[in-house]
């Protein structure tokens, strides 16, 4: 691994956090996936949005904001860096940027290599369309379970003649046979719709759809208990759309929805996934051009750190 975060190598955590070239969490930049157990990966793509753009700038700003992240989790006392080798694998190259089917293929092929190297990927988007090709790469052996935290179910069909909008990834993943809808739970759903076809699809396929009102009424602990029952002990992926948070906490996103999760709820939900067989995760839809004082980038970096801790713990418990 090339340690680009320090001028002459050494521990990047010892340098002042505002110095040097920003990688995710100030981890070493890794050219070769076989050098890491958990790969932090950027996917700077937002051609699939249906409203405000800008998530293509997400990886860079989250890298910057993630310099605030430290090592030891203040609740669980997990130190992901002592459990696993963690490195920044850079951004997924997108040589066919203006051809949405080719972009899906390029992202899938990148993650196939990551998976073949035995790496657990933690991705920063990018709009939510990127999760479909990631699931395609990780769900080849068996359909994955999914913990999906979002204001939207992202199970709509075609939009303006494309199948690959950021409102469609989980419908496409079910069709591709890489996502098990009966082992999928979607948490934080809300917002008026012009058509309820996306919600219907999710429920008809057997996904558990938890609207924000139900979460608030029953509380995170109860929903997490149900999540563990739904996911079971087989492999699952976790995807965190930053628009699940209330726009007061995450204004920098493409499709903000009023009345969302608090940061405390979001952190409790992700921490509560500890013990599941998690094969990867992502944080998507951070749109820096619509952000204020970098609070959305900080939210994205912090939620990525929460995910890193549970992925490291899942991976190390499997190695034992
Ligand atoms: Mn989404
Ligand atoms: Mn969303």
PDB file of C-alpha atoms and ligand atoms in Angstrom:
ATOM      1  CA  UNK A   1       0.000   0.000   0.000  1.00  0.00           C
ATOM      2  CA  UNK A   2       1.178   3.512  -0.718  1.00  0.00           C
ATOM      3  CA  UNK A   3       0.847   5.717   2.261  1.00  0.00           C
ATOM      4  CA  UNK A   4      -0.041   8.961   0.523  1.00  0.00           C
ATOM      5  CA  UNK A   5      -1.421  10.463   3.681  1.00  0.00           C
ATOM      6  CA  UNK A   6       1.985  11.136   5.188  1.00  0.00           C
ATOM      7  CA  UNK A   7       4.853  12.848   3.380  1.00  0.00           C
ATOM      8  CA  UNK A   8       7.325  10.040   4.179  1.00  0.00           C
ATOM      9  CA  UNK A   9       4.999   7.268   5.284  1.00  0.00           C
ATOM     10  CA  UNK A  10       4.344   6.674   8.945  1.00  0.00           C
ATOM     11  CA  UNK A  11       1.050   6.606  10.755  1.00  0.00           C
ATOM     12  CA  UNK A  12      -1.402   9.025   9.122  1.00  0.00           C
ATOM     13  CA  UNK A  13      -3.327   9.200  12.383  1.00  0.00           C
ATOM     14  CA  UNK A  14      -0.335  10.980  13.901  1.00  0.00           C
ATOM     15  CA  UNK A  15      -0.377  13.837  11.368  1.00  0.00           C
ATOM     16  CA  UNK A  16      -2.694  16.807  11.941  1.00  0.00           C
ATOM     17  CA  UNK A  17      -5.984  15.806  10.356  1.00  0.00           C
ATOM     18  CA  UNK A  18      -6.152  18.746   7.929  1.00  0.00           C
ATOM     19  CA  UNK A  19      -2.813  17.809   6.316  1.00  0.00           C
ATOM     20  CA  UNK A  20      -1.884  15.869   3.206  1.00  0.00           C
ATOM     21  CA  UNK A  21      -4.001  14.226   0.503  1.00  0.00           C
ATOM     22  CA  UNK A  22      -7.367  13.134   1.903  1.00  0.00           C
ATOM     23  CA  UNK A  23      -8.237   9.442   1.728  1.00  0.00           C
ATOM     24  CA  UNK A  24     -11.329   7.931   3.372  1.00  0.00           C
ATOM     25  CA  UNK A  25     -10.753   7.985   7.161  1.00  0.00           C
ATOM     26  CA  UNK A  26      -7.054   8.893   6.507  1.00  0.00           C
ATOM     27  CA  UNK A  27      -6.404   5.240   5.656  1.00  0.00           C
ATOM     28  CA  UNK A  28      -3.539   4.308   3.313  1.00  0.00           C
ATOM     29  CA  UNK A  29      -4.266   4.469  -0.406  1.00  0.00           C
ATOM     30  CA  UNK A  30      -4.227   0.914  -1.779  1.00  0.00           C
ATOM     31  CA  UNK A  31      -3.620   0.137  -5.456  1.00  0.00           C
ATOM     32  CA  UNK A  32      -4.003  -3.576  -4.936  1.00  0.00           C
ATOM     33  CA  UNK A  33      -7.197  -4.925  -3.326  1.00  0.00           C
ATOM     34  CA  UNK A  34      -5.300  -7.930  -1.975  1.00  0.00           C
ATOM     35  CA  UNK A  35      -3.568  -5.539   0.455  1.00  0.00           C
ATOM     36  CA  UNK A  36      -6.781  -4.909   2.388  1.00  0.00           C
ATOM     37  CA  UNK A  37      -9.590  -6.741   4.184  1.00  0.00           C
ATOM     38  CA  UNK A  38     -12.011  -3.828   3.951  1.00  0.00           C
ATOM     39  CA  UNK A  39     -11.770  -1.564   0.897  1.00  0.00           C
ATOM     40  CA  UNK A  40     -13.159   1.977   1.048  1.00  0.00           C
ATOM     41  CA  UNK A  41     -14.290   2.831  -2.486  1.00  0.00           C
ATOM     42  CA  UNK A  42     -15.726   5.948  -4.126  1.00  0.00           C
ATOM     43  CA  UNK A  43     -18.240   5.827  -6.972  1.00  0.00           C
ATOM     44  CA  UNK A  44     -18.514   9.418  -8.249  1.00  0.00           C
ATOM     45  CA  UNK A  45     -21.595   8.942 -10.425  1.00  0.00           C
ATOM     46  CA  UNK A  46     -24.896  10.856 -10.433  1.00  0.00           C
ATOM     47  CA  UNK A  47     -26.266  10.578 -13.986  1.00  0.00           C
ATOM     48  CA  UNK A  48     -29.209   8.557 -12.653  1.00  0.00           C
ATOM     49  CA  UNK A  49     -30.807  11.184 -10.412  1.00  0.00           C
ATOM     50  CA  UNK A  50     -34.397  12.301 -10.944  1.00  0.00           C
ATOM     51  CA  UNK A  51     -34.044  15.665  -9.205  1.00  0.00           C
ATOM     52  CA  UNK A  52     -31.008  17.563  -7.925  1.00  0.00           C
ATOM     53  CA  UNK A  53     -27.559  16.354  -9.082  1.00  0.00           C
ATOM     54  CA  UNK A  54     -24.197  16.644  -7.330  1.00  0.00           C
ATOM     55  CA  UNK A  55     -23.654  13.211  -5.735  1.00  0.00           C
ATOM     56  CA  UNK A  56     -20.752  12.706  -8.147  1.00  0.00           C
ATOM     57  CA  UNK A  57     -18.886  15.053  -5.802  1.00  0.00           C
ATOM     58  CA  UNK A  58     -19.806  12.917  -2.782  1.00  0.00           C
ATOM     59  CA  UNK A  59     -16.697  10.724  -2.545  1.00  0.00           C
ATOM     60  CA  UNK A  60     -14.289  13.657  -2.554  1.00  0.00           C
ATOM     61  CA  UNK A  61     -16.148  15.668   0.079  1.00  0.00           C
ATOM     62  CA  UNK A  62     -16.758  12.634   2.268  1.00  0.00           C
ATOM     63  CA  UNK A  63     -13.033  11.859   2.070  1.00  0.00           C
ATOM     64  CA  UNK A  64     -12.391  15.403   3.272  1.00  0.00           C
ATOM     65  CA  UNK A  65     -14.979  15.265   6.070  1.00  0.00           C
ATOM     66  CA  UNK A  66     -13.807  11.797   7.096  1.00  0.00           C
ATOM     67  CA  UNK A  67     -10.510  13.231   8.356  1.00  0.00           C
ATOM     68  CA  UNK A  68     -12.556  13.895  11.531  1.00  0.00           C
ATOM     69  CA  UNK A  69     -13.094  10.170  12.075  1.00  0.00           C
ATOM     70  CA  UNK A  70     -11.002   8.549  14.778  1.00  0.00           C
ATOM     71  CA  UNK A  71     -10.266   4.931  15.620  1.00  0.00           C
ATOM     72  CA  UNK A  72     -12.177   3.690  18.699  1.00  0.00           C
ATOM     73  CA  UNK A  73     -15.990   3.691  18.629  1.00  0.00           C
ATOM     74  CA  UNK A  74     -17.285   5.524  21.695  1.00  0.00           C
ATOM     75  CA  UNK A  75     -20.092   3.031  22.438  1.00  0.00           C
ATOM     76  CA  UNK A  76     -18.933  -0.380  21.228  1.00  0.00           C
ATOM     77  CA  UNK A  77     -15.179   0.261  21.756  1.00  0.00           C
ATOM     78  CA  UNK A  78     -14.568  -1.434  18.415  1.00  0.00           C
ATOM     79  CA  UNK A  79     -11.391  -0.287  16.668  1.00  0.00           C
ATOM     80  CA  UNK A  80     -11.906  -1.380  13.038  1.00  0.00           C
ATOM     81  CA  UNK A  81      -8.231  -0.827  12.217  1.00  0.00           C
ATOM     82  CA  UNK A  82      -7.078  -3.288  14.859  1.00  0.00           C
ATOM     83  CA  UNK A  83      -9.541  -5.920  13.566  1.00  0.00           C
ATOM     84  CA  UNK A  84      -8.903  -5.519   9.819  1.00  0.00           C
ATOM     85  CA  UNK A  85      -6.578  -4.057   7.232  1.00  0.00           C
ATOM     86  CA  UNK A  86      -8.488  -1.036   5.929  1.00  0.00           C
ATOM     87  CA  UNK A  87      -7.444   0.987   2.887  1.00  0.00           C
ATOM     88  CA  UNK A  88      -8.827   3.442   0.335  1.00  0.00           C
ATOM     89  CA  UNK A  89      -9.061   1.708  -3.063  1.00  0.00           C
ATOM     90  CA  UNK A  90      -9.765   4.994  -4.842  1.00  0.00           C
ATOM     91  CA  UNK A  91     -12.696   5.639  -7.169  1.00  0.00           C
ATOM     92  CA  UNK A  92     -14.265   3.191  -9.615  1.00  0.00           C
ATOM     93  CA  UNK A  93     -13.137   4.207 -13.128  1.00  0.00           C
ATOM     94  CA  UNK A  94     -16.108   5.135 -15.341  1.00  0.00           C
ATOM     95  CA  UNK A  95     -14.845   5.047 -18.935  1.00  0.00           C
ATOM     96  CA  UNK A  96     -18.401   4.905 -20.384  1.00  0.00           C
ATOM     97  CA  UNK A  97     -19.851   7.730 -18.306  1.00  0.00           C
ATOM     98  CA  UNK A  98     -22.658   8.630 -20.716  1.00  0.00           C
ATOM     99  CA  UNK A  99     -23.947   5.100 -21.394  1.00  0.00           C
ATOM    100  CA  UNK A 100     -25.976   3.958 -18.385  1.00  0.00           C
ATOM    101  CA  UNK A 101     -25.981   0.219 -19.230  1.00  0.00           C
ATOM    102  CA  UNK A 102     -22.193   0.330 -19.698  1.00  0.00           C
ATOM    103  CA  UNK A 103     -21.784   2.167 -16.385  1.00  0.00           C
ATOM    104  CA  UNK A 104     -23.708  -0.633 -14.643  1.00  0.00           C
ATOM    105  CA  UNK A 105     -21.364  -3.176 -16.272  1.00  0.00           C
ATOM    106  CA  UNK A 106     -18.210  -1.204 -15.395  1.00  0.00           C
ATOM    107  CA  UNK A 107     -19.200  -0.861 -11.737  1.00  0.00           C
ATOM    108  CA  UNK A 108     -20.182  -4.547 -11.532  1.00  0.00           C
ATOM    109  CA  UNK A 109     -16.877  -5.658 -13.070  1.00  0.00           C
ATOM    110  CA  UNK A 110     -14.895  -3.522 -10.609  1.00  0.00           C
ATOM    111  CA  UNK A 111     -16.708  -5.073  -7.624  1.00  0.00           C
ATOM    112  CA  UNK A 112     -16.288  -8.578  -9.045  1.00  0.00           C
ATOM    113  CA  UNK A 113     -12.520  -8.022  -8.807  1.00  0.00           C
ATOM    114  CA  UNK A 114     -12.890  -6.637  -5.288  1.00  0.00           C
ATOM    115  CA  UNK A 115     -14.962  -9.671  -4.264  1.00  0.00           C
ATOM    116  CA  UNK A 116     -12.539 -12.085  -5.963  1.00  0.00           C
ATOM    117  CA  UNK A 117      -9.732 -10.585  -3.869  1.00  0.00           C
ATOM    118  CA  UNK A 118     -11.739 -11.418  -0.748  1.00  0.00           C
ATOM    119  CA  UNK A 119     -12.284  -7.770   0.123  1.00  0.00           C
ATOM    120  CA  UNK A 120     -15.339  -6.475   1.992  1.00  0.00           C
ATOM    121  CA  UNK A 121     -16.294  -3.257   0.165  1.00  0.00           C
ATOM    122  CA  UNK A 122     -17.543  -0.108   1.914  1.00  0.00           C
ATOM    123  CA  UNK A 123     -18.637   2.330  -0.780  1.00  0.00           C
ATOM    124  CA  UNK A 124     -19.324   6.052  -0.845  1.00  0.00           C
ATOM    125  CA  UNK A 125     -21.559   7.236  -3.703  1.00  0.00           C
ATOM    126  CA  UNK A 126     -22.693   8.525  -5.922  1.00  0.00           C
ATOM    127  CA  UNK A 127     -26.433   8.318  -6.379  1.00  0.00           C
ATOM    128  CA  UNK A 128     -28.298   5.189  -5.302  1.00  0.00           C
ATOM    129  CA  UNK A 129     -28.253   3.587  -8.754  1.00  0.00           C
ATOM    130  CA  UNK A 130     -24.711   2.390  -7.985  1.00  0.00           C
ATOM    131  CA  UNK A 131     -25.946  -0.159  -5.446  1.00  0.00           C
ATOM    132  CA  UNK A 132     -27.526  -2.318  -8.164  1.00  0.00           C
ATOM    133  CA  UNK A 133     -24.238  -3.268  -9.883  1.00  0.00           C
ATOM    134  CA  UNK A 134     -22.582  -3.718  -6.474  1.00  0.00           C
ATOM    135  CA  UNK A 135     -25.298  -6.213  -5.484  1.00  0.00           C
ATOM    136  CA  UNK A 136     -24.873  -7.932  -8.854  1.00  0.00           C
ATOM    137  CA  UNK A 137     -21.204  -8.482  -8.116  1.00  0.00           C
ATOM    138  CA  UNK A 138     -21.650  -9.562  -4.485  1.00  0.00           C
ATOM    139  CA  UNK A 139     -24.818 -11.626  -4.936  1.00  0.00           C
ATOM    140  CA  UNK A 140     -23.627 -14.051  -7.606  1.00  0.00           C
ATOM    141  CA  UNK A 141     -23.323 -17.099  -5.320  1.00  0.00           C
ATOM    142  CA  UNK A 142     -26.625 -16.548  -3.550  1.00  0.00           C
ATOM    143  CA  UNK A 143     -29.202 -13.749  -3.388  1.00  0.00           C
ATOM    144  CA  UNK A 144     -28.323 -11.368  -0.558  1.00  0.00           C
ATOM    145  CA  UNK A 145     -30.443 -10.022   2.260  1.00  0.00           C
ATOM    146  CA  UNK A 146     -30.629  -6.246   2.516  1.00  0.00           C
ATOM    147  CA  UNK A 147     -30.936  -3.659   5.250  1.00  0.00           C
ATOM    148  CA  UNK A 148     -31.991  -0.523   3.379  1.00  0.00           C
ATOM    149  CA  UNK A 149     -32.216   2.766   5.277  1.00  0.00           C
ATOM    150  CA  UNK A 150     -33.766   5.440   3.046  1.00  0.00           C
ATOM    151  CA  UNK A 151     -36.712   7.814   2.613  1.00  0.00           C
ATOM    152  CA  UNK A 152     -37.506   5.922  -0.611  1.00  0.00           C
ATOM    153  CA  UNK A 153     -37.976   2.247  -1.453  1.00  0.00           C
ATOM    154  CA  UNK A 154     -36.113   2.678  -4.779  1.00  0.00           C
ATOM    155  CA  UNK A 155     -38.273  -0.045  -6.303  1.00  0.00           C
ATOM    156  CA  UNK A 156     -39.771   1.957  -9.144  1.00  0.00           C
ATOM    157  CA  UNK A 157     -39.659   0.678 -12.698  1.00  0.00           C
ATOM    158  CA  UNK A 158     -38.648   2.704 -15.756  1.00  0.00           C
ATOM    159  CA  UNK A 159     -38.242   6.466 -15.603  1.00  0.00           C
ATOM    160  CA  UNK A 160     -37.854   8.492 -18.816  1.00  0.00           C
ATOM    161  CA  UNK A 161     -37.017   5.305 -20.703  1.00  0.00           C
ATOM    162  CA  UNK A 162     -34.226   4.126 -18.456  1.00  0.00           C
ATOM    163  CA  UNK A 163     -34.273   1.084 -16.157  1.00  0.00           C
ATOM    164  CA  UNK A 164     -31.289   2.402 -14.198  1.00  0.00           C
ATOM    165  CA  UNK A 165     -32.508   5.529 -12.396  1.00  0.00           C
ATOM    166  CA  UNK A 166     -31.634   5.985  -8.716  1.00  0.00           C
ATOM    167  CA  UNK A 167     -35.276   5.122  -7.967  1.00  0.00           C
ATOM    168  CA  UNK A 168     -34.970   1.574  -9.350  1.00  0.00           C
ATOM    169  CA  UNK A 169     -31.891  -0.313  -8.032  1.00  0.00           C
ATOM    170  CA  UNK A 170     -33.713  -2.743  -5.721  1.00  0.00           C
ATOM    171  CA  UNK A 171     -36.318  -3.684  -8.315  1.00  0.00           C
ATOM    172  CA  UNK A 172     -33.524  -4.408 -10.788  1.00  0.00           C
ATOM    173  CA  UNK A 173     -31.611  -6.405  -8.152  1.00  0.00           C
ATOM    174  CA  UNK A 174     -34.665  -8.608  -7.446  1.00  0.00           C
ATOM    175  CA  UNK A 175     -35.165  -9.161 -11.195  1.00  0.00           C
ATOM    176  CA  UNK A 176     -31.476 -10.097 -11.546  1.00  0.00           C
ATOM    177  CA  UNK A 177     -31.835 -12.691  -8.783  1.00  0.00           C
ATOM    178  CA  UNK A 178     -29.118 -11.127  -6.609  1.00  0.00           C
ATOM    179  CA  UNK A 179     -31.425  -9.708  -3.921  1.00  0.00           C
ATOM    180  CA  UNK A 180     -33.843 -11.778  -1.849  1.00  0.00           C
ATOM    181  CA  UNK A 181     -36.892  -9.524  -1.364  1.00  0.00           C
ATOM    182  CA  UNK A 182     -38.123 -11.675   1.530  1.00  0.00           C
ATOM    183  CA  UNK A 183     -34.856 -10.978   3.366  1.00  0.00           C
ATOM    184  CA  UNK A 184     -35.059  -7.230   2.714  1.00  0.00           C
ATOM    185  CA  UNK A 185     -36.126  -4.541   5.180  1.00  0.00           C
ATOM    186  CA  UNK A 186     -36.513  -0.892   4.184  1.00  0.00           C
ATOM    187  CA  UNK A 187     -36.512   1.599   7.063  1.00  0.00           C
ATOM    188  CA  UNK A 188     -37.370   5.317   7.158  1.00  0.00           C
ATOM    189  CA  UNK A 189     -39.697   5.386   4.134  1.00  0.00           C
ATOM    190  CA  UNK A 190     -41.788   8.547   3.701  1.00  0.00           C
ATOM    191  CA  UNK A 191     -42.819  11.368   1.386  1.00  0.00           C
ATOM    192  CA  UNK A 192     -45.897  11.815  -0.770  1.00  0.00           C
ATOM    193  CA  UNK A 193     -45.855  10.132  -4.192  1.00  0.00           C
ATOM    194  CA  UNK A 194     -47.679  10.730  -7.452  1.00  0.00           C
ATOM    195  CA  UNK A 195     -48.016   6.967  -7.873  1.00  0.00           C
ATOM    196  CA  UNK A 196     -47.656   4.281  -5.226  1.00  0.00           C
ATOM    197  CA  UNK A 197     -46.343   1.626  -7.621  1.00  0.00           C
ATOM    198  CA  UNK A 198     -42.872   1.540  -6.012  1.00  0.00           C
ATOM    199  CA  UNK A 199     -44.245   0.908  -2.497  1.00  0.00           C
ATOM    200  CA  UNK A 200     -46.619  -1.725  -3.903  1.00  0.00           C
ATOM    201  CA  UNK A 201     -43.830  -3.537  -5.738  1.00  0.00           C
ATOM    202  CA  UNK A 202     -41.747  -3.735  -2.545  1.00  0.00           C
ATOM    203  CA  UNK A 203     -44.620  -5.058  -0.474  1.00  0.00           C
ATOM    204  CA  UNK A 204     -45.862  -7.467  -3.147  1.00  0.00           C
ATOM    205  CA  UNK A 205     -42.394  -8.984  -3.462  1.00  0.00           C
ATOM    206  CA  UNK A 206     -42.296  -9.535   0.295  1.00  0.00           C
ATOM    207  CA  UNK A 207     -39.957  -6.733   1.342  1.00  0.00           C
ATOM    208  CA  UNK A 208     -40.652  -5.394   4.836  1.00  0.00           C
ATOM    209  CA  UNK A 209     -41.332  -1.655   4.418  1.00  0.00           C
ATOM    210  CA  UNK A 210     -41.060   0.357   7.649  1.00  0.00           C
ATOM    211  CA  UNK A 211     -42.386   3.869   7.258  1.00  0.00           C
ATOM    212  CA  UNK A 212     -40.856   6.549   9.466  1.00  0.00           C
ATOM    213  CA  UNK A 213     -44.033   6.807  11.571  1.00  0.00           C
ATOM    214  CA  UNK A 214     -43.850   3.134  12.506  1.00  0.00           C
ATOM    215  CA  UNK A 215     -40.158   3.417  13.384  1.00  0.00           C
ATOM    216  CA  UNK A 216     -40.814   6.425  15.596  1.00  0.00           C
ATOM    217  CA  UNK A 217     -43.762   4.783  17.307  1.00  0.00           C
ATOM    218  CA  UNK A 218     -42.153   1.384  17.926  1.00  0.00           C
ATOM    219  CA  UNK A 219     -38.557   2.543  18.387  1.00  0.00           C
ATOM    220  CA  UNK A 220     -35.264   1.364  16.916  1.00  0.00           C
ATOM    221  CA  UNK A 221     -34.791  -1.613  19.261  1.00  0.00           C
ATOM    222  CA  UNK A 222     -38.022  -3.292  18.157  1.00  0.00           C
ATOM    223  CA  UNK A 223     -37.355  -2.670  14.479  1.00  0.00           C
ATOM    224  CA  UNK A 224     -33.831  -4.031  14.900  1.00  0.00           C
ATOM    225  CA  UNK A 225     -35.184  -7.197  16.514  1.00  0.00           C
ATOM    226  CA  UNK A 226     -37.412  -7.687  13.485  1.00  0.00           C
ATOM    227  CA  UNK A 227     -34.472  -6.891  11.188  1.00  0.00           C
ATOM    228  CA  UNK A 228     -32.416  -9.693  12.737  1.00  0.00           C
ATOM    229  CA  UNK A 229     -35.279 -12.130  12.238  1.00  0.00           C
ATOM    230  CA  UNK A 230     -35.735 -11.107   8.597  1.00  0.00           C
ATOM    231  CA  UNK A 231     -32.043 -11.228   7.700  1.00  0.00           C
ATOM    232  CA  UNK A 232     -31.264 -14.392   9.679  1.00  0.00           C
ATOM    233  CA  UNK A 233     -27.756 -15.832   9.599  1.00  0.00           C
ATOM    234  CA  UNK A 234     -27.174 -15.708   5.853  1.00  0.00           C
ATOM    235  CA  UNK A 235     -25.174 -12.994   3.983  1.00  0.00           C
ATOM    236  CA  UNK A 236     -26.612  -9.500   3.741  1.00  0.00           C
ATOM    237  CA  UNK A 237     -25.682  -6.042   2.509  1.00  0.00           C
ATOM    238  CA  UNK A 238     -26.450  -2.712   4.161  1.00  0.00           C
ATOM    239  CA  UNK A 239     -27.189   0.439   2.188  1.00  0.00           C
ATOM    240  CA  UNK A 240     -27.597   3.879   3.778  1.00  0.00           C
ATOM    241  CA  UNK A 241     -29.148   6.669   1.715  1.00  0.00           C
ATOM    242  CA  UNK A 242     -28.272   9.982   3.374  1.00  0.00           C
ATOM    243  CA  UNK A 243     -31.781  11.267   2.547  1.00  0.00           C
ATOM    244  CA  UNK A 244     -33.073   8.886   5.231  1.00  0.00           C
ATOM    245  CA  UNK A 245     -31.893  11.608   7.621  1.00  0.00           C
ATOM    246  CA  UNK A 246     -34.103  14.642   8.065  1.00  0.00           C
ATOM    247  CA  UNK A 247     -33.025  17.453   5.719  1.00  0.00           C
ATOM    248  CA  UNK A 248     -32.240  19.503   8.850  1.00  0.00           C
ATOM    249  CA  UNK A 249     -29.270  17.159   9.358  1.00  0.00           C
ATOM    250  CA  UNK A 250     -28.521  16.336   5.709  1.00  0.00           C
ATOM    251  CA  UNK A 251     -29.607  19.136   3.356  1.00  0.00           C
ATOM    252  CA  UNK A 252     -26.964  18.250   0.761  1.00  0.00           C
ATOM    253  CA  UNK A 253     -28.812  15.548  -1.118  1.00  0.00           C
ATOM    254  CA  UNK A 254     -30.765  15.179  -4.339  1.00  0.00           C
ATOM    255  CA  UNK A 255     -34.236  14.192  -3.124  1.00  0.00           C
ATOM    256  CA  UNK A 256     -34.701  15.585   0.403  1.00  0.00           C
ATOM    257  CA  UNK A 257     -37.798  14.452   2.342  1.00  0.00           C
ATOM    258  CA  UNK A 258     -39.066  16.329   5.393  1.00  0.00           C
ATOM    259  CA  UNK A 259     -39.736  14.427   8.621  1.00  0.00           C
ATOM    260  CA  UNK A 260     -36.794  12.029   8.597  1.00  0.00           C
ATOM    261  CA  UNK A 261     -34.475  10.128  10.911  1.00  0.00           C
ATOM    262  CA  UNK A 262     -32.504  11.899  13.587  1.00  0.00           C
ATOM    263  CA  UNK A 263     -28.748  11.215  13.673  1.00  0.00           C
ATOM    264  CA  UNK A 264     -29.227   9.291  16.945  1.00  0.00           C
ATOM    265  CA  UNK A 265     -31.806   6.984  15.312  1.00  0.00           C
ATOM    266  CA  UNK A 266     -29.586   6.441  12.258  1.00  0.00           C
ATOM    267  CA  UNK A 267     -26.583   5.555  14.402  1.00  0.00           C
ATOM    268  CA  UNK A 268     -28.651   3.229  16.599  1.00  0.00           C
ATOM    269  CA  UNK A 269     -29.998   1.438  13.529  1.00  0.00           C
ATOM    270  CA  UNK A 270     -26.546   0.801  12.055  1.00  0.00           C
ATOM    271  CA  UNK A 271     -24.971  -0.173  15.402  1.00  0.00           C
ATOM    272  CA  UNK A 272     -27.829  -2.602  15.951  1.00  0.00           C
ATOM    273  CA  UNK A 273     -26.803  -4.606  12.874  1.00  0.00           C
ATOM    274  CA  UNK A 274     -23.769  -5.971  14.716  1.00  0.00           C
ATOM    275  CA  UNK A 275     -23.803  -9.761  14.580  1.00  0.00           C
ATOM    276  CA  UNK A 276     -25.306 -10.055  11.082  1.00  0.00           C
ATOM    277  CA  UNK A 277     -23.273 -11.688   8.296  1.00  0.00           C
ATOM    278  CA  UNK A 278     -22.594  -8.441   6.429  1.00  0.00           C
ATOM    279  CA  UNK A 279     -20.706  -8.689   3.133  1.00  0.00           C
ATOM    280  CA  UNK A 280     -20.544  -4.965   2.338  1.00  0.00           C
ATOM    281  CA  UNK A 281     -22.206  -1.611   2.690  1.00  0.00           C
ATOM    282  CA  UNK A 282     -22.556   1.842   1.264  1.00  0.00           C
ATOM    283  CA  UNK A 283     -23.463   5.460   1.981  1.00  0.00           C
ATOM    284  CA  UNK A 284     -25.022   7.202  -1.011  1.00  0.00           C
ATOM    285  CA  UNK A 285     -26.646  10.427  -2.199  1.00  0.00           C
ATOM    286  CA  UNK A 286     -24.387  12.987  -0.491  1.00  0.00           C
ATOM    287  CA  UNK A 287     -24.552  16.001  -2.832  1.00  0.00           C
ATOM    288  CA  UNK A 288     -21.954  18.597  -1.774  1.00  0.00           C
ATOM    289  CA  UNK A 289     -23.214  21.440  -4.051  1.00  0.00           C
ATOM    290  CA  UNK A 290     -26.458  21.490  -2.010  1.00  0.00           C
ATOM    291  CA  UNK A 291     -24.694  21.136   1.343  1.00  0.00           C
ATOM    292  CA  UNK A 292     -24.235  23.809   4.026  1.00  0.00           C
ATOM    293  CA  UNK A 293     -21.134  23.992   6.208  1.00  0.00           C
ATOM    294  CA  UNK A 294     -20.305  20.426   5.086  1.00  0.00           C
ATOM    295  CA  UNK A 295     -22.837  18.967   7.523  1.00  0.00           C
ATOM    296  CA  UNK A 296     -24.090  16.379   5.027  1.00  0.00           C
ATOM    297  CA  UNK A 297     -20.546  15.302   4.165  1.00  0.00           C
ATOM    298  CA  UNK A 298     -19.843  14.937   7.898  1.00  0.00           C
ATOM    299  CA  UNK A 299     -23.051  12.917   8.280  1.00  0.00           C
ATOM    300  CA  UNK A 300     -21.943  10.694   5.387  1.00  0.00           C
ATOM    301  CA  UNK A 301     -18.450  10.231   6.820  1.00  0.00           C
ATOM    302  CA  UNK A 302     -19.796   9.473  10.287  1.00  0.00           C
ATOM    303  CA  UNK A 303     -22.313   6.935   9.010  1.00  0.00           C
ATOM    304  CA  UNK A 304     -19.538   5.371   6.908  1.00  0.00           C
ATOM    305  CA  UNK A 305     -17.454   5.029  10.094  1.00  0.00           C
ATOM    306  CA  UNK A 306     -20.425   3.380  11.846  1.00  0.00           C
ATOM    307  CA  UNK A 307     -20.680   0.945   8.916  1.00  0.00           C
ATOM    308  CA  UNK A 308     -16.921   0.351   8.949  1.00  0.00           C
ATOM    309  CA  UNK A 309     -17.114  -0.698  12.612  1.00  0.00           C
ATOM    310  CA  UNK A 310     -19.884  -3.268  12.057  1.00  0.00           C
ATOM    311  CA  UNK A 311     -18.278  -4.579   8.844  1.00  0.00           C
ATOM    312  CA  UNK A 312     -14.946  -5.015  10.650  1.00  0.00           C
ATOM    313  CA  UNK A 313     -16.654  -6.764  13.518  1.00  0.00           C
ATOM    314  CA  UNK A 314     -18.630  -9.036  11.123  1.00  0.00           C
ATOM    315  CA  UNK A 315     -15.478  -9.903   9.208  1.00  0.00           C
ATOM    316  CA  UNK A 316     -13.333 -10.604  12.245  1.00  0.00           C
ATOM    317  CA  UNK A 317     -15.983 -12.766  13.893  1.00  0.00           C
ATOM    318  CA  UNK A 318     -16.128 -14.891  10.721  1.00  0.00           C
ATOM    319  CA  UNK A 319     -12.334 -15.280  10.718  1.00  0.00           C
ATOM    320  CA  UNK A 320     -12.348 -16.690  14.261  1.00  0.00           C
TER     321      UNK A 320
HETATM  322 MN1  LIG B   1     -32.202   5.756  -2.248  1.00  0.00          MN
HETATM  323 MN1  LIG B   2     -33.691   8.263  -0.963  1.00  0.00          MN
END
